[in-house]
Coordinates of C-alpha atoms in Angstrom, one line a residue:
Chain Z
X20 CA 7.3 24.9 -8.2
X21 CA 10.0 26.6 -10.2
X22 CA 11.7 27.8 -7.2
X23 CA 14.9 29.8 -7.2
X24 CA 16.5 27.9 -4.4
X25 CA 19.7 27.0 -6.0
X26 CA 21.4 29.7 -8.1
X27 CA 19.6 32.8 -7.0
X28 CA 22.8 34.7 -7.5
X29 CA 23.6 35.6 -11.0
X30 CA 26.8 34.3 -12.6
X31 CA 28.1 30.8 -12.9
X32 CA 28.5 29.1 -9.5
X33 CA 30.4 25.9 -9.2
X34 CA 27.1 24.3 -8.1
X35 CA 25.5 25.1 -11.4
X36 CA 28.4 23.5 -13.2
X37 CA 28.1 20.3 -11.2
X38 CA 24.3 20.4 -11.8
X39 CA 24.6 20.7 -15.6
X40 CA 27.4 18.1 -15.8
X41 CA 25.3 15.6 -13.7
X42 CA 22.3 16.2 -16.0
X43 CA 24.3 15.7 -19.1
X44 CA 25.9 12.5 -17.7
X45 CA 22.4 11.1 -17.1
X46 CA 21.4 12.2 -20.6
X47 CA 24.2 10.1 -22.0
X48 CA 23.2 7.1 -19.8
X49 CA 19.7 7.3 -21.2
X50 CA 20.9 7.7 -24.9
X51 CA 23.8 5.2 -24.9
X52 CA 21.9 2.0 -25.5
X53 CA 19.9 3.6 -28.3
X54 CA 23.1 5.0 -29.8
X55 CA 24.8 1.7 -29.6
X56 CA 21.9 -0.1 -31.1
X57 CA 21.9 2.4 -34.1
X58 CA 25.5 2.4 -34.8
X59 CA 25.7 -1.4 -34.5
X60 CA 22.9 -1.7 -37.1
X61 CA 25.0 0.2 -39.6
X62 CA 28.3 -1.8 -39.1
X63 CA 29.6 -4.9 -40.9
X64 CA 30.0 -8.0 -38.8
X65 CA 33.8 -7.8 -39.3
X66 CA 33.8 -4.4 -37.8
X67 CA 31.6 -5.5 -34.9
X68 CA 34.1 -8.3 -34.1
X69 CA 37.1 -6.1 -34.3
X70 CA 35.8 -2.7 -33.2
X71 CA 34.4 -0.9 -30.4
X72 CA 30.6 -0.8 -29.7
X73 CA 30.7 3.0 -29.0
X74 CA 32.5 3.9 -32.2
X75 CA 30.8 5.1 -35.4
X76 CA 31.0 2.6 -38.2
X77 CA 34.1 3.3 -40.2
X78 CA 32.2 2.0 -43.3
X79 CA 28.4 2.6 -43.1
X80 CA 26.3 -0.2 -44.5
X81 CA 22.5 -0.5 -44.8
X82 CA 22.8 -4.2 -45.4
X83 CA 21.7 -5.3 -42.0
X84 CA 18.6 -3.2 -42.3
X85 CA 17.8 -4.8 -45.7
X86 CA 18.4 -8.2 -44.3
X87 CA 16.5 -7.7 -41.1
X88 CA 13.5 -6.5 -43.2
X89 CA 13.7 -8.9 -46.1
X90 CA 15.5 -12.2 -45.5
X91 CA 16.7 -12.7 -41.9
X92 CA 15.6 -16.1 -40.4
X93 CA 12.8 -15.9 -37.8
X94 CA 12.1 -19.5 -36.7
X95 CA 12.1 -21.7 -39.8
X96 CA 11.3 -19.1 -42.5
X97 CA 13.9 -16.7 -43.8
X98 CA 11.7 -13.9 -45.0
X99 CA 12.8 -11.2 -42.6
X100 CA 10.6 -9.4 -40.2
X101 CA 8.4 -7.5 -42.6
X102 CA 5.6 -10.0 -42.3
X103 CA 5.5 -9.6 -38.6
X104 CA 5.7 -5.9 -38.8
X105 CA 2.6 -5.9 -40.9
X106 CA 1.0 -8.3 -38.5
X107 CA 1.6 -5.8 -35.8
X108 CA 0.0 -3.0 -37.9
X109 CA -3.0 -5.0 -38.8
X110 CA -3.4 -5.8 -35.1
X111 CA -2.7 -2.3 -33.7
X112 CA -5.0 -0.3 -35.9
X113 CA -8.3 -2.0 -35.3
X114 CA -7.5 -2.7 -31.7
X115 CA -6.7 0.8 -30.9
X116 CA -9.7 2.3 -32.8
X117 CA -12.2 0.0 -31.3
X118 CA -11.0 0.2 -27.7
X119 CA -10.8 4.0 -28.0
X120 CA -14.3 4.3 -29.4
X121 CA -15.8 2.0 -26.7
X122 CA -13.8 3.8 -24.0
X123 CA -15.3 7.1 -25.2
X124 CA -18.9 5.8 -25.0
X125 CA -18.3 4.2 -21.7
X126 CA -16.8 7.3 -20.2
X127 CA -19.7 9.3 -21.6
X128 CA -22.3 7.0 -20.0
X129 CA -20.4 6.8 -16.7
X130 CA -20.3 10.6 -16.3
X131 CA -23.4 12.1 -18.0
X132 CA -25.9 9.2 -17.9
X133 CA -25.2 7.9 -14.3
X134 CA -27.3 5.1 -13.0
X135 CA -27.3 3.4 -9.6
X136 CA -24.2 1.4 -9.2
X137 CA -22.2 3.2 -11.8
X138 CA -19.2 3.5 -9.3
X139 CA -19.2 -0.3 -9.0
X140 CA -19.2 -0.9 -12.7
X141 CA -16.3 1.6 -13.1
X142 CA -14.4 0.2 -10.2
X143 CA -14.7 -3.3 -11.5
X144 CA -13.5 -2.3 -14.9
X145 CA -10.7 -0.3 -13.5
X146 CA -9.3 -3.2 -11.5
X147 CA -9.2 -5.1 -14.8
X148 CA -6.5 -2.8 -15.9
X149 CA -4.1 -3.9 -13.2
X150 CA -4.4 -7.7 -13.1
X151 CA -1.4 -9.6 -14.0
X152 CA -2.4 -11.0 -17.4
X153 CA -0.9 -14.4 -16.5
X154 CA -4.2 -14.9 -14.7
X155 CA -6.1 -15.0 -18.0
X156 CA -3.7 -16.9 -20.2
X157 CA -5.1 -20.4 -19.7
X158 CA -8.8 -19.6 -20.2
X159 CA -8.1 -17.2 -23.0
X160 CA -6.0 -19.6 -24.9
X161 CA -9.0 -22.1 -24.6
X162 CA -11.6 -19.6 -25.7
X163 CA -9.5 -18.4 -28.6
X164 CA -8.9 -22.1 -29.6
X165 CA -12.6 -22.9 -29.3
X166 CA -13.6 -20.0 -31.7
X167 CA -10.7 -20.9 -34.1
X168 CA -9.0 -17.6 -33.3
X169 CA -5.8 -19.0 -31.9
X170 CA -2.8 -17.8 -33.7
X171 CA -4.7 -15.2 -35.7
X172 CA -4.5 -11.5 -35.8
X173 CA -8.3 -11.3 -35.2
X174 CA -7.7 -13.1 -31.9
X175 CA -5.0 -10.7 -30.8
X176 CA -7.2 -7.7 -31.7
X177 CA -9.9 -9.2 -29.6
X178 CA -7.6 -9.8 -26.6
X179 CA -6.1 -6.2 -26.8
X180 CA -9.6 -4.6 -27.0
X181 CA -10.8 -6.7 -24.0
X182 CA -7.9 -5.8 -21.8
X183 CA -7.5 -2.2 -23.1
X184 CA -11.1 -1.2 -22.3
X185 CA -10.4 -0.5 -18.6
X186 CA -7.8 2.2 -19.4
X187 CA -9.6 3.8 -22.3
X188 CA -12.7 4.0 -20.2
X189 CA -10.6 5.5 -17.3
X190 CA -9.2 8.2 -19.5
X191 CA -12.6 9.2 -21.0
X192 CA -14.4 9.1 -17.7
X193 CA -11.9 11.3 -16.0
X194 CA -12.0 13.7 -19.0
X195 CA -15.7 13.9 -19.2
X196 CA -16.1 14.2 -15.5
X197 CA -14.7 17.8 -15.9
X198 CA -16.9 18.5 -18.9
X199 CA -19.7 20.9 -17.8
X200 CA -22.8 18.8 -17.2
X201 CA -25.0 21.9 -17.7
X202 CA -24.4 21.8 -21.4
X203 CA -25.5 18.2 -21.5
X204 CA -28.6 18.9 -19.4
X205 CA -29.6 21.8 -21.7
X206 CA -29.2 19.6 -24.7
X207 CA -31.4 17.0 -23.1
X208 CA -34.1 19.6 -22.4
X209 CA -34.0 20.5 -26.1
X210 CA -34.7 17.0 -26.8
X211 CA -31.3 15.9 -28.2
X212 CA -30.8 12.2 -28.3
X213 CA -28.2 10.2 -26.3
X214 CA -25.9 9.7 -29.3
X215 CA -26.7 13.2 -30.7
X216 CA -25.3 14.7 -27.4
X217 CA -22.3 12.6 -27.6
X218 CA -21.7 13.3 -31.3
X219 CA -22.3 17.0 -31.3
X220 CA -21.4 18.2 -27.8
X221 CA -18.8 15.9 -26.2
X222 CA -16.9 14.6 -29.2
X223 CA -16.0 18.0 -30.7
X224 CA -14.2 18.9 -27.6
X225 CA -12.6 15.5 -27.0
X226 CA -9.6 16.0 -29.2
X227 CA -6.9 15.9 -26.6
X228 CA -8.2 12.9 -24.7
X229 CA -8.6 11.0 -28.0
X230 CA -5.0 11.7 -28.9
X231 CA -3.9 10.7 -25.5
X232 CA -5.9 7.4 -25.5
X233 CA -4.9 6.5 -29.0
X234 CA -1.2 7.0 -28.2
X235 CA -1.5 5.1 -24.9
X236 CA -3.2 2.2 -26.6
X237 CA -0.9 2.3 -29.6
X238 CA 2.1 2.1 -27.5
X239 CA 0.7 -0.6 -25.2
X240 CA -0.6 -2.8 -28.0
X241 CA 2.5 -2.4 -30.2
X242 CA 4.8 -3.2 -27.3
X243 CA 2.9 -6.1 -26.0
X244 CA 4.8 -9.4 -25.9
X245 CA 3.0 -11.7 -23.5
X246 CA -0.3 -11.9 -25.4
X247 CA 1.6 -12.2 -28.7
X248 CA 3.8 -15.0 -27.4
X249 CA 0.9 -16.8 -25.9
X250 CA -1.7 -16.6 -28.5
X251 CA 0.1 -16.1 -31.8
X252 CA 3.5 -17.7 -31.8
X253 CA 3.9 -18.7 -35.4
X254 CA 3.3 -16.8 -38.7
X255 CA 0.7 -14.6 -37.1
X256 CA 3.2 -13.3 -34.4
X257 CA 3.5 -9.7 -33.8
X258 CA 6.7 -7.7 -34.2
X259 CA 7.9 -8.1 -30.6
X260 CA 7.6 -11.8 -30.7
X261 CA 9.4 -12.1 -34.0
X262 CA 12.2 -9.9 -32.7
X263 CA 12.8 -12.0 -29.6
X264 CA 12.7 -15.2 -31.9
X265 CA 15.2 -13.6 -34.2
X266 CA 17.6 -12.5 -31.5
X267 CA 17.4 -15.5 -29.3
X268 CA 17.5 -18.2 -32.0
X269 CA 20.6 -20.3 -31.4
X270 CA 21.2 -21.5 -35.0
X271 CA 23.9 -20.0 -37.3
X272 CA 26.2 -17.2 -36.9
X273 CA 25.1 -14.4 -34.6
X274 CA 24.5 -11.4 -36.6
X275 CA 24.4 -8.6 -34.1
X276 CA 24.0 -5.9 -36.7
X277 CA 20.9 -7.6 -38.1
X278 CA 19.5 -8.1 -34.6
X279 CA 19.9 -4.4 -33.9
X280 CA 18.4 -3.4 -37.2
X281 CA 15.4 -5.6 -36.4
X282 CA 15.2 -4.1 -32.9
X283 CA 15.1 -0.6 -34.5
X284 CA 12.2 -1.6 -36.7
X285 CA 10.3 -2.7 -33.5
X286 CA 11.2 0.5 -31.8
X287 CA 10.7 3.0 -34.6
X288 CA 6.9 3.2 -34.6
X289 CA 6.5 4.0 -30.9
X290 CA 9.7 6.2 -31.0
X291 CA 8.2 8.1 -33.8
X292 CA 4.9 8.7 -32.0
X293 CA 6.9 9.8 -28.9
X294 CA 8.9 12.3 -30.9
X295 CA 5.8 13.8 -32.7
X296 CA 3.5 13.7 -29.8
X297 CA 5.6 13.2 -26.7
X298 CA 3.4 15.7 -24.7
X299 CA 0.4 13.5 -25.2
X300 CA 2.3 10.4 -24.3
X301 CA 3.4 11.9 -21.0
X302 CA -0.1 12.9 -20.3
X303 CA -1.3 9.4 -20.9
X304 CA 1.3 8.0 -18.6
X305 CA 0.3 10.4 -15.8
X306 CA -3.4 9.7 -16.4
X307 CA -2.7 6.0 -16.2
X308 CA -1.0 6.2 -12.9
X309 CA -2.3 9.2 -11.0
X310 CA -6.1 8.8 -11.0
X311 CA -8.9 10.9 -9.6
Chain N
X23 CA -33.0 17.2 -35.8
X24 CA -35.9 14.9 -35.5
X25 CA -36.7 15.8 -31.9
X26 CA -40.3 14.4 -32.3
X27 CA -39.3 10.9 -32.9
X28 CA -36.8 10.9 -30.2
X29 CA -39.3 12.2 -27.7
X30 CA -41.9 9.7 -28.5
X31 CA -39.7 6.8 -27.4
X32 CA -37.7 9.2 -25.3
X33 CA -38.3 7.8 -21.8
X34 CA -37.5 4.3 -22.7
X35 CA -34.4 5.3 -24.7
X36 CA -33.3 7.8 -22.1
X37 CA -33.3 5.1 -19.5
X38 CA -32.0 2.1 -21.3
X39 CA -29.8 3.2 -24.2
X40 CA -26.9 4.4 -22.1
X41 CA -26.9 1.1 -20.1
X42 CA -27.2 -0.7 -23.3
X43 CA -24.1 1.0 -24.7
X44 CA -22.2 0.3 -21.6
X45 CA -23.4 -3.3 -21.3
X46 CA -21.0 -5.0 -23.8
X47 CA -17.9 -3.6 -22.0
X48 CA -19.2 -4.5 -18.6
X49 CA -20.2 -8.0 -19.8
X50 CA -16.7 -8.4 -21.3
X51 CA -15.1 -7.3 -18.1
X52 CA -17.2 -9.7 -16.0
X53 CA -16.4 -12.7 -18.3
X54 CA -12.9 -12.0 -19.4
X55 CA -11.5 -10.5 -16.2
X56 CA -13.6 -12.0 -13.2
X57 CA -14.9 -15.0 -14.9
X58 CA -11.4 -15.9 -16.0
X59 CA -10.0 -15.3 -12.6
X60 CA -12.5 -17.8 -11.2
X61 CA -11.7 -20.2 -13.9
X62 CA -7.9 -20.0 -13.3
X63 CA -8.7 -20.2 -9.6
X64 CA -10.4 -23.5 -10.2
X65 CA -7.6 -24.8 -12.5
X66 CA -5.3 -24.1 -9.7
X67 CA -7.1 -26.6 -7.4
X68 CA -7.6 -29.1 -10.2
X69 CA -5.6 -32.0 -11.6
X70 CA -4.7 -30.1 -14.8
X71 CA -1.4 -31.1 -16.4
X72 CA -1.0 -30.6 -20.1
X73 CA -4.7 -30.0 -20.6
X74 CA -7.3 -28.6 -18.2
X75 CA -8.8 -31.4 -16.1
X76 CA -11.5 -30.5 -13.7
X77 CA -10.8 -33.2 -11.1
X78 CA -10.6 -31.5 -7.7
X79 CA -7.4 -32.0 -5.9
X80 CA -7.5 -29.3 -3.1
X81 CA -4.4 -27.4 -2.4
X82 CA -2.0 -29.9 -3.8
X83 CA -0.8 -27.6 -6.6
X84 CA 0.0 -24.9 -4.1
X85 CA 1.9 -27.3 -1.9
X86 CA 3.8 -28.6 -4.9
X87 CA 4.4 -25.0 -6.0
X88 CA 6.0 -24.1 -2.6
X89 CA 8.2 -27.1 -2.7
X90 CA 9.4 -26.3 -6.3
X91 CA 12.9 -25.0 -6.2
X92 CA 12.4 -22.8 -9.2
X93 CA 9.4 -21.0 -7.5
X94 CA 11.7 -20.2 -4.6
X95 CA 14.3 -18.8 -7.0
X96 CA 11.6 -16.9 -8.7
X97 CA 10.3 -15.3 -5.5
X98 CA 13.9 -14.5 -4.4
X99 CA 14.6 -12.9 -7.7
X100 CA 11.3 -11.0 -7.6
X101 CA 12.3 -9.6 -4.2
X102 CA 15.7 -8.5 -5.4
X103 CA 14.5 -7.1 -8.6
X104 CA 11.3 -5.5 -7.1
X105 CA 13.1 -3.8 -4.2
X106 CA 16.1 -2.5 -6.2
X107 CA 13.9 -1.5 -9.2
X108 CA 11.4 0.4 -7.0
X109 CA 14.1 2.0 -4.8
X110 CA 16.4 2.9 -7.5
X111 CA 13.8 4.2 -9.9
X112 CA 12.3 6.2 -7.1
X113 CA 15.5 7.8 -5.9
X114 CA 16.8 8.4 -9.3
X115 CA 13.6 9.9 -10.5
X116 CA 13.4 12.2 -7.6
X117 CA 17.0 13.2 -7.8
X118 CA 16.6 14.0 -11.5
X119 CA 13.4 15.8 -11.0
X120 CA 14.9 18.0 -8.3
X121 CA 17.9 18.8 -10.5
X122 CA 15.7 19.6 -13.4
X123 CA 13.6 21.9 -11.2
X124 CA 16.5 24.3 -10.7
X125 CA 15.6 26.5 -13.6
X126 CA 17.7 24.5 -16.1
X127 CA 18.3 25.9 -19.4
X128 CA 17.5 23.2 -21.9
X129 CA 15.0 21.4 -19.7
X130 CA 12.7 20.9 -22.7
X131 CA 15.6 19.2 -24.3
X132 CA 16.7 17.0 -21.5
X133 CA 13.4 15.8 -20.2
X134 CA 12.4 13.9 -23.3
X135 CA 15.8 12.2 -23.3
X136 CA 15.2 10.9 -19.8
X137 CA 11.7 9.7 -20.7
X138 CA 12.0 8.2 -24.1
X139 CA 12.9 4.7 -23.0
X140 CA 9.3 4.4 -21.7
X141 CA 8.0 4.4 -25.2
X142 CA 10.1 1.3 -26.1
X143 CA 9.0 -2.2 -25.8
X144 CA 10.7 -4.2 -23.0
X145 CA 11.7 -6.6 -25.7
X146 CA 13.6 -3.8 -27.5
X147 CA 15.1 -2.6 -24.1
X148 CA 16.2 -6.2 -23.4
X149 CA 17.7 -6.7 -26.8
X150 CA 19.6 -3.5 -26.6
X151 CA 21.0 -4.1 -23.1
X152 CA 21.8 -7.7 -23.9
X153 CA 24.0 -6.4 -26.7
X154 CA 25.5 -3.6 -24.7
X155 CA 26.4 -5.8 -21.8
X156 CA 27.6 -8.7 -24.1
X157 CA 30.7 -10.0 -22.3
X158 CA 32.7 -10.7 -25.5
X159 CA 31.9 -7.8 -27.7
X160 CA 30.1 -5.2 -25.6
X161 CA 31.1 -2.8 -23.0
X162 CA 33.8 -5.1 -21.6
X163 CA 35.7 -5.2 -24.9
X164 CA 35.4 -1.5 -25.3
X165 CA 37.0 -1.0 -21.9
X166 CA 39.8 -3.4 -22.9
X167 CA 40.3 -1.5 -26.1
X168 CA 40.6 1.7 -24.2
X169 CA 43.4 0.1 -22.1
X170 CA 41.6 -1.0 -19.1
X171 CA 42.7 -4.6 -19.4
X172 CA 41.4 -5.9 -16.1
X173 CA 37.8 -4.5 -16.6
X174 CA 35.4 -7.4 -16.2
X175 CA 31.7 -7.2 -16.6
X176 CA 30.2 -10.7 -17.2
X177 CA 27.0 -10.3 -15.2
X178 CA 24.8 -11.5 -18.0
X179 CA 26.5 -15.0 -18.0
X180 CA 27.1 -14.9 -14.2
X181 CA 24.3 -16.7 -12.4
X182 CA 24.9 -14.7 -9.2
X183 CA 24.9 -11.4 -11.0
X184 CA 22.4 -11.8 -13.9
X185 CA 19.4 -10.6 -12.0
X186 CA 21.1 -7.2 -11.5
X187 CA 21.4 -6.7 -15.3
X188 CA 17.5 -7.0 -15.3
X189 CA 17.5 -4.2 -12.6
X190 CA 19.8 -2.0 -14.7
X191 CA 17.7 -2.4 -17.9
X192 CA 14.4 -2.0 -15.9
X193 CA 15.7 1.2 -14.2
X194 CA 16.9 2.6 -17.5
X195 CA 13.5 2.1 -18.9
X196 CA 11.3 3.4 -16.1
X197 CA 13.2 5.9 -14.1
X198 CA 12.4 8.7 -16.6
X199 CA 8.9 8.2 -16.0
X200 CA 9.2 8.4 -12.3
X201 CA 11.2 11.6 -12.8
X202 CA 8.2 13.0 -14.8
X203 CA 5.9 12.1 -12.0
X204 CA 8.1 13.9 -9.4
X205 CA 8.6 16.8 -11.6
X206 CA 4.8 17.3 -12.0
X207 CA 4.6 17.1 -8.1
X208 CA 7.3 19.6 -7.5
X209 CA 5.7 22.0 -9.9
X210 CA 2.7 21.8 -7.7
X211 CA 4.4 22.7 -4.4
X212 CA 3.1 25.8 -2.7
X213 CA 5.5 28.7 -3.5
X214 CA 4.5 30.8 -0.5
X215 CA 5.8 28.1 1.9
X216 CA 9.1 28.1 0.1
X217 CA 9.5 31.8 0.4
X218 CA 8.7 31.6 4.0
X219 CA 11.3 28.9 4.6
X220 CA 14.0 30.9 2.7
X221 CA 13.1 34.0 4.8
X222 CA 13.6 31.8 7.9
X223 CA 17.1 31.0 6.6
X224 CA 16.5 27.3 5.8
X225 CA 19.2 25.8 3.4
X226 CA 18.3 24.3 0.1
X227 CA 18.8 20.9 1.5
X228 CA 16.5 21.7 4.5
X229 CA 13.9 23.2 2.4
X230 CA 13.7 20.0 0.3
X231 CA 14.0 17.6 3.1
X232 CA 11.5 19.3 5.5
X233 CA 9.1 21.1 3.3
X234 CA 9.0 19.9 -0.3
X235 CA 9.5 16.1 -0.1
X236 CA 6.8 15.6 2.6
X237 CA 4.4 17.3 0.2
X238 CA 5.1 14.8 -2.5
X239 CA 3.6 11.9 -0.5
X240 CA 0.9 11.3 -3.1
X241 CA 3.5 11.0 -5.9
X242 CA 5.6 8.6 -3.8
X243 CA 2.5 6.4 -3.3
X244 CA 1.6 6.6 -7.0
X245 CA 5.2 5.8 -8.1
X246 CA 5.4 2.9 -5.7
X247 CA 2.1 1.4 -6.9
X248 CA 3.0 1.7 -10.6
X249 CA 6.5 0.3 -10.1
X250 CA 5.5 -2.6 -7.9
X251 CA 2.8 -3.5 -10.4
X252 CA 5.3 -3.5 -13.2
X253 CA 7.9 -5.4 -11.3
X254 CA 5.4 -8.2 -10.5
X255 CA 4.3 -8.4 -14.1
X256 CA 7.9 -8.2 -15.5
X257 CA 8.0 -10.8 -18.2
X258 CA 9.2 -9.5 -21.6
X259 CA 12.3 -7.8 -20.1
X260 CA 13.5 -11.0 -18.6
X261 CA 12.7 -13.1 -21.6
X262 CA 14.5 -10.7 -24.0
X263 CA 17.5 -10.0 -21.7
X264 CA 18.4 -13.3 -20.1
X265 CA 15.7 -15.8 -21.1
X266 CA 15.4 -16.6 -17.3
X267 CA 18.9 -17.8 -17.4
X268 CA 21.8 -18.6 -17.2
X269 CA 20.2 -21.8 -15.9
X270 CA 17.3 -20.6 -13.9
X271 CA 19.2 -17.7 -12.3
X272 CA 16.8 -15.0 -13.4
X273 CA 13.6 -17.0 -13.2
X274 CA 10.8 -14.7 -11.9
X275 CA 7.1 -15.6 -11.2
X276 CA 5.9 -14.4 -14.7
X277 CA 8.4 -16.6 -16.5
X278 CA 7.7 -19.4 -14.1
X279 CA 4.0 -19.3 -14.7
X280 CA 4.5 -19.3 -18.5
X281 CA 6.9 -22.2 -18.7
X282 CA 5.0 -24.4 -16.1
X283 CA 1.7 -23.8 -17.8
X284 CA 2.6 -24.0 -21.5
X285 CA 5.9 -26.0 -21.8
X286 CA 6.2 -28.2 -18.7
X287 CA 2.7 -29.4 -18.7
X288 CA 2.1 -28.5 -15.1
X289 CA -1.0 -26.3 -15.8
X290 CA -2.3 -26.7 -12.2
X291 CA 1.0 -25.5 -10.7
X292 CA 1.1 -22.6 -13.3
X293 CA -2.4 -21.6 -12.4
X294 CA -1.5 -21.6 -8.7
X295 CA 1.5 -19.3 -9.4
X296 CA -0.8 -17.0 -11.4
X297 CA -3.2 -16.9 -8.4
X298 CA -0.3 -15.9 -6.1
X299 CA 0.7 -13.2 -8.5
X300 CA -2.9 -11.8 -8.7
X301 CA -3.2 -11.8 -4.9
X302 CA 0.1 -9.9 -4.5
X303 CA -0.9 -7.3 -7.0
X304 CA -4.5 -7.1 -5.6
X305 CA -3.0 -6.4 -2.2
X306 CA -1.3 -3.4 -3.5
X307 CA -3.8 -2.1 -6.0
X308 CA -7.1 -2.6 -4.3
X309 CA -6.4 -0.3 -1.3
X310 CA -4.9 2.3 -3.6
X311 CA -7.8 2.3 -6.0
X312 CA -10.2 2.4 -3.0
X313 CA -8.4 5.4 -1.6
X314 CA -8.2 7.2 -4.9
X315 CA -11.9 6.8 -5.7
X316 CA -12.8 7.9 -2.1
X317 CA -10.7 11.0 -2.5
X318 CA -12.4 11.8 -5.7
X319 CA -15.8 11.6 -4.0
X320 CA -14.8 14.1 -1.3
X321 CA -14.0 16.7 -3.9

């Protein structure tokens, strides 16, 4: 809209001052927990006990980060969160690539090679995005157990591909819907094959939606906790589960600085993606909520 | 390109290859979404305890579920959390969007700050807020240090108030997203109407209340659906922030389902609670998806 309703007159009106102050107060509200998390992760335990959570460290230390990464105790082993961090990476990369590729092909078929009932197929897949995943926990744990995939990264990859397909298909379908069908028709008349059309005509102009989908899937899979906690609780656990185990373990002295450093490790990959490609992240959020 | 080979088998390929490509995904959806729903539905009327047991017991598990105190607590908490989460996120999101829409210098700087929590895992959010609200060392101590000796903020360990800490952390995480949705909506409002209203001498407040906000109906609906859906599924945030406690004070359906199924050996009851969750979400999502896809058809 970009209206000029407030502040049409030039000069600084008291209204504008209130407006800016309010906006800045809210910015502080959103930044505060991250700030507290960061400064805590650089403080010594003594300073945490004596000092103030909002203060900068009087003596900066990277010890908590080193410990969180290398030798903090998660469950029974004291090797830090590095193994779980890699678990998450090993889970995220294939899960994201596979679900994105399948989503692209599905979206292509559902828009350019329609068949009777395509709306039903899409509708059924779409509803799958929104089910509470509690409904699949019992059978999925049995299926993974049956195939020997319980507790493995491969099992988690499978689960994330299965339940990511609905959204990736949705993204590509809506994107290809707007892609000129005439071009595809012309290529068909020229005798181009199904995959040839996809590869040479649609894919080259799919850059933005590929980025949106990859970011969406990356954020979702990296941030997942429920599947990780249900199907890979031990050594194969992803980062989020390890973080929760580390923070909520009741043994020993509570090392808040190490907890916060571990939380930062869990937060950094998605934060980084957000900082680098925030525009695409927001587009994904919008596409995931406002359909049509 | 080898057009000849493609053409010879062209008809067959043309017809079946696309469906063949889609088939695995569709089959996966049928089995792992709908098949699993049916299976969990059956477990919910079976005798399953620690392991699945296919003996039919009718609606016993549902009766047991409704008599379980923890489930009542979980439903009450979901109502408190859900209503506050949706209303506050919606109100705050709209408020911030309207403020940001006043030709703000530095909008490009502020907007990402409001929205970044959405990129974080709920486990991270829960961990951060748990520390921030720590009664011994967190905000309370800081206020004491600053000379406000009577300041008390023990909601995390107070059974009556703990659920509100979940609301605070949830709002913190999601309100920026709602702001972004409303801002996109505001940017789509018809300029001509606004000019006309201003010529008629409508005040800023009147313009928003009478003309702009009614045009955002679709955004309100989307925001409601997204937030309601997230509220019902809320699991990680509760686990990381309060662990469902103190006691069972912050039990929600998602934590209830998990603990009854996997740690309390009441799989039948757990499955019944999952079915209730599914039905609640379906009641919100199905009409919405139906309306959305119908609209698309008209265009």
